[in-house]
Amino acid sequence: MRLTNVKDVQKFTQVVNECEHDVYLKSQEGDVFNLKSSMSQYIAIGRLIEESGDTLELFADSKEDEARLIRFLCELDESQNG
């Protein structure tokens, strides 16, 4: 799923940390960041802020984690669109 304009990075990080399995952020250049790793998470969050997430894609290893992330992104979209 493509990320678009995630402004609440702290909440995004919290949702990722609540996931039970690995969550990845992938750039168009082919860079893959495991968001369950603290070091990768810092680098990926920097990219997320820098690019506003427009070119980054989010992947989760489990369907449950994927559903959790989709719920977060839907809530984020609803709150930004009123």
XYZ file of N, CA, C and O in Angstrom:
328
model
N 0.840 -1.168 0.000
C 0.000 0.000 0.000
C 0.887 1.232 0.000
O 1.886 1.273 0.693
N 0.530 2.191 -0.796
C 1.314 3.427 -0.913
C 0.940 4.386 0.213
O -0.218 4.546 0.539
N 1.956 4.980 0.780
C 1.725 5.959 1.840
C 1.552 7.336 1.223
O 2.271 7.702 0.307
N 0.605 8.072 1.742
C 0.411 9.434 1.265
C 0.273 10.380 2.439
O -0.650 10.267 3.231
N 1.243 11.232 2.570
C 1.176 12.353 3.498
C 0.904 11.969 4.954
O -0.039 12.457 5.562
N 1.728 11.102 5.516
C 1.602 10.739 6.927
C 2.247 11.856 7.742
O 3.456 12.022 7.728
N 1.421 12.630 8.426
C 1.934 13.764 9.210
C 2.181 13.375 10.664
O 3.051 13.922 11.305
N 1.404 12.443 11.180
C 1.555 12.029 12.579
C 2.509 10.832 12.637
O 2.095 9.686 12.746
N 3.800 11.146 12.550
C 4.831 10.108 12.513
C 4.850 9.320 13.814
O 5.056 8.101 13.809
N 4.601 9.988 14.930
C 4.607 9.307 16.223
C 3.507 8.245 16.275
O 3.738 7.122 16.723
N 2.321 8.567 15.814
C 1.211 7.606 15.805
C 1.508 6.470 14.817
O 1.247 5.304 15.112
N 2.073 6.811 13.665
C 2.446 5.793 12.683
C 3.442 4.816 13.295
O 3.282 3.592 13.187
N 4.451 5.334 13.969
C 5.452 4.488 14.622
C 4.811 3.618 15.698
O 5.141 2.436 15.827
N 3.872 4.167 16.436
C 3.174 3.404 17.469
C 2.409 2.238 16.852
O 2.459 1.122 17.367
N 1.709 2.494 15.758
C 0.945 1.435 15.083
C 1.888 0.361 14.560
O 1.635 -0.835 14.714
N 3.015 0.765 13.984
C 4.007 -0.204 13.493
C 4.525 -1.049 14.652
O 4.636 -2.276 14.543
N 4.826 -0.425 15.772
C 5.351 -1.152 16.927
C 4.321 -2.121 17.515
O 4.694 -3.110 18.141
N 3.036 -1.850 17.304
C 1.983 -2.743 17.779
C 1.848 -3.985 16.885
O 1.256 -4.981 17.298
N 2.380 -3.914 15.692
C 2.307 -5.062 14.778
C 3.119 -6.227 15.336
O 4.168 -6.028 15.946
N 2.622 -7.432 15.117
C 3.256 -8.622 15.682
C 4.406 -9.148 14.824
O 5.316 -9.778 15.327
N 4.342 -8.878 13.512
C 5.359 -9.383 12.583
C 6.041 -8.209 11.889
O 5.735 -7.054 12.164
N 6.951 -8.522 10.984
C 7.714 -7.478 10.316
C 6.843 -6.615 9.407
O 5.895 -7.097 8.781
N 7.207 -5.351 9.369
C 6.555 -4.351 8.523
C 7.682 -3.664 7.758
O 8.708 -3.314 8.341
N 7.492 -3.495 6.453
C 8.542 -2.946 5.605
C 8.070 -1.702 4.875
O 6.910 -1.588 4.500
N 9.000 -0.802 4.664
C 8.776 0.364 3.828
C 9.746 0.236 2.660
O 10.945 0.005 2.866
N 9.237 0.341 1.434
C 10.067 0.157 0.254
C 10.034 1.418 -0.603
O 8.967 1.975 -0.862
N 11.219 1.844 -1.040
C 11.318 3.036 -1.884
C 11.299 2.623 -3.352
O 11.499 1.453 -3.689
N 11.099 3.595 -4.228
C 11.124 3.329 -5.663
C 12.503 2.876 -6.127
O 12.622 2.174 -7.118
N 13.532 3.283 -5.391
C 14.899 2.892 -5.741
C 15.211 1.458 -5.348
O 16.269 0.940 -5.650
N 14.297 0.820 -4.631
C 14.492 -0.563 -4.212
C 14.993 -0.727 -2.791
O 15.227 -1.848 -2.341
N 15.164 0.379 -2.072
C 15.575 0.292 -0.670
C 14.416 -0.285 0.141
O 13.270 0.124 -0.027
N 14.726 -1.236 1.012
C 13.706 -1.843 1.864
C 14.123 -1.640 3.315
O 15.235 -1.985 3.707
N 13.209 -1.054 4.099
C 13.471 -0.778 5.505
C 12.528 -1.605 6.362
O 11.315 -1.503 6.218
N 13.092 -2.417 7.247
C 12.284 -3.185 8.191
C 11.943 -2.254 9.348
O 12.807 -1.884 10.133
N 10.677 -1.866 9.447
C 10.263 -0.906 10.460
C 10.211 -1.481 11.866
O 9.999 -0.750 12.830
N 10.443 -2.769 12.007
C 10.504 -3.365 13.332
C 11.922 -3.267 13.906
O 12.143 -3.532 15.071
N 12.864 -2.849 13.091
C 14.240 -2.607 13.519
C 14.380 -1.124 13.844
O 14.043 -0.270 13.022
N 14.861 -0.811 15.021
C 14.973 0.594 15.442
C 15.837 1.415 14.492
O 15.468 2.530 14.115
N 16.972 0.873 14.081
C 17.867 1.613 13.194
C 17.195 1.863 11.844
O 17.195 2.994 11.346
N 16.620 0.835 11.261
C 15.927 0.991 9.976
C 14.742 1.939 10.114
O 14.441 2.708 9.194
N 14.083 1.873 11.253
C 12.916 2.729 11.472
C 13.313 4.204 11.439
O 12.632 5.019 10.813
N 14.432 4.554 12.063
C 14.887 5.949 12.054
C 15.176 6.431 10.632
O 14.789 7.533 10.247
N 15.847 5.601 9.857
C 16.178 5.966 8.477
C 14.898 6.095 7.646
O 14.715 7.058 6.905
N 14.009 5.118 7.799
C 12.763 5.119 7.026
C 11.874 6.298 7.385
O 11.269 6.914 6.504
N 11.799 6.643 8.648
C 10.976 7.778 9.072
C 11.541 9.065 8.471
O 10.786 9.944 8.041
N 12.851 9.164 8.417
C 13.473 10.320 7.768
C 13.056 10.411 6.310
O 12.713 11.489 5.813
N 13.046 9.276 5.615
C 12.607 9.257 4.214
C 11.128 9.603 4.112
O 10.705 10.308 3.200
N 10.353 9.096 5.040
C 8.910 9.347 5.047
C 8.630 10.842 5.181
O 7.818 11.404 4.456
N 9.329 11.491 6.083
C 9.150 12.928 6.289
C 9.661 13.703 5.070
O 9.005 14.621 4.590
N 10.819 13.302 4.587
C 11.443 13.992 3.455
C 10.582 13.935 2.198
O 10.407 14.916 1.499
N 10.021 12.773 1.917
C 9.280 12.566 0.674
C 7.772 12.641 0.862
O 7.026 12.426 -0.074
N 7.322 12.905 2.067
C 5.900 12.903 2.412
C 5.259 11.551 2.109
O 4.051 11.447 1.995
N 6.077 10.536 1.936
C 5.559 9.188 1.732
C 5.013 8.906 0.357
O 4.595 7.799 0.078
N 5.024 9.901 -0.523
C 4.385 9.740 -1.824
C 4.997 8.640 -2.692
O 4.321 8.085 -3.540
N 6.264 8.354 -2.485
C 6.909 7.339 -3.317
C 7.243 6.079 -2.526
O 7.930 5.205 -3.034
N 6.763 5.988 -1.305
C 7.080 4.843 -0.454
C 5.888 3.897 -0.357
O 4.745 4.332 -0.292
N 6.201 2.605 -0.338
C 5.146 1.603 -0.190
C 5.351 0.839 1.098
O 6.471 0.562 1.508
N 4.242 0.479 1.721
C 4.236 -0.199 3.007
C 3.776 -1.633 2.822
O 2.784 -1.891 2.130
N 4.511 -2.570 3.417
C 4.182 -3.989 3.340
C 4.206 -4.589 4.745
O 5.007 -4.176 5.580
N 3.355 -5.558 4.988
C 3.331 -6.264 6.277
C 3.386 -7.769 6.009
O 2.812 -8.248 5.025
N 4.078 -8.503 6.893
C 4.202 -9.956 6.731
C 2.922 -10.710 7.047
O 2.725 -11.807 6.568
N 2.057 -10.131 7.869
C 0.840 -10.851 8.233
C -0.398 -10.047 7.848
O -0.376 -8.818 7.805
N -1.469 -10.762 7.573
C -2.747 -10.134 7.207
C -3.289 -9.295 8.358
O -3.889 -8.246 8.136
N -3.085 -9.744 9.593
C -3.573 -9.003 10.755
C -2.868 -7.653 10.868
O -3.497 -6.624 11.124
N -1.552 -7.664 10.683
C -0.796 -6.414 10.736
C -1.178 -5.506 9.573
O -1.298 -4.290 9.737
N -1.379 -6.101 8.414
C -1.797 -5.322 7.249
C -3.134 -4.630 7.523
O -3.309 -3.448 7.216
N -4.061 -5.355 8.127
C -5.370 -4.782 8.468
C -5.210 -3.637 9.472
O -5.878 -2.602 9.356
N -4.337 -3.803 10.440
C -4.085 -2.753 11.445
C -3.553 -1.491 10.756
O -3.993 -0.375 11.052
N -2.629 -1.655 9.829
C -2.053 -0.516 9.115
C -3.080 0.154 8.208
O -3.131 1.383 8.118
N -3.904 -0.639 7.561
C -4.950 -0.081 6.692
C -5.936 0.728 7.514
O -6.342 1.823 7.115
N -6.331 0.209 8.685
C -7.234 0.957 9.566
C -6.616 2.303 9.941
O -7.280 3.335 9.902
N -5.345 2.291 10.304
C -4.654 3.528 10.664
C -4.670 4.508 9.495
O -4.992 5.682 9.662
N -4.335 4.037 8.307
C -4.283 4.917 7.143
C -5.664 5.453 6.774
O -5.799 6.606 6.368
N -6.694 4.622 6.936
C -8.068 5.079 6.666
C -8.491 6.140 7.674
O -9.092 7.151 7.306
N -8.173 5.919 8.950
C -8.495 6.908 9.984
C -7.743 8.211 9.732
O -8.290 9.296 9.880
N -6.501 8.085 9.315
C -5.684 9.251 8.995
C -6.302 10.035 7.843
O -6.430 11.255 7.908
N -6.723 9.320 6.820
C -7.331 9.951 5.647
C -8.632 10.649 6.024
O -8.892 11.771 5.610
N -9.450 10.000 6.858
C -10.722 10.588 7.291
C -10.489 11.850 8.109
O -11.195 12.845 7.947
N -9.500 11.818 8.995
C -9.237 12.981 9.851
C -8.687 14.158 9.048
O -8.933 15.310 9.381
N -7.965 13.876 7.979
C -7.397 14.941 7.160
C -8.409 15.519 6.181
O -8.301 16.656 5.771
N -9.418 14.708 5.831
C -10.419 15.165 4.865
C -11.702 15.644 5.524
O -12.670 15.923 4.853
N -11.689 15.653 6.851
C -12.820 16.224 7.577
C -13.863 15.255 7.843
O -14.906 15.275 8.193
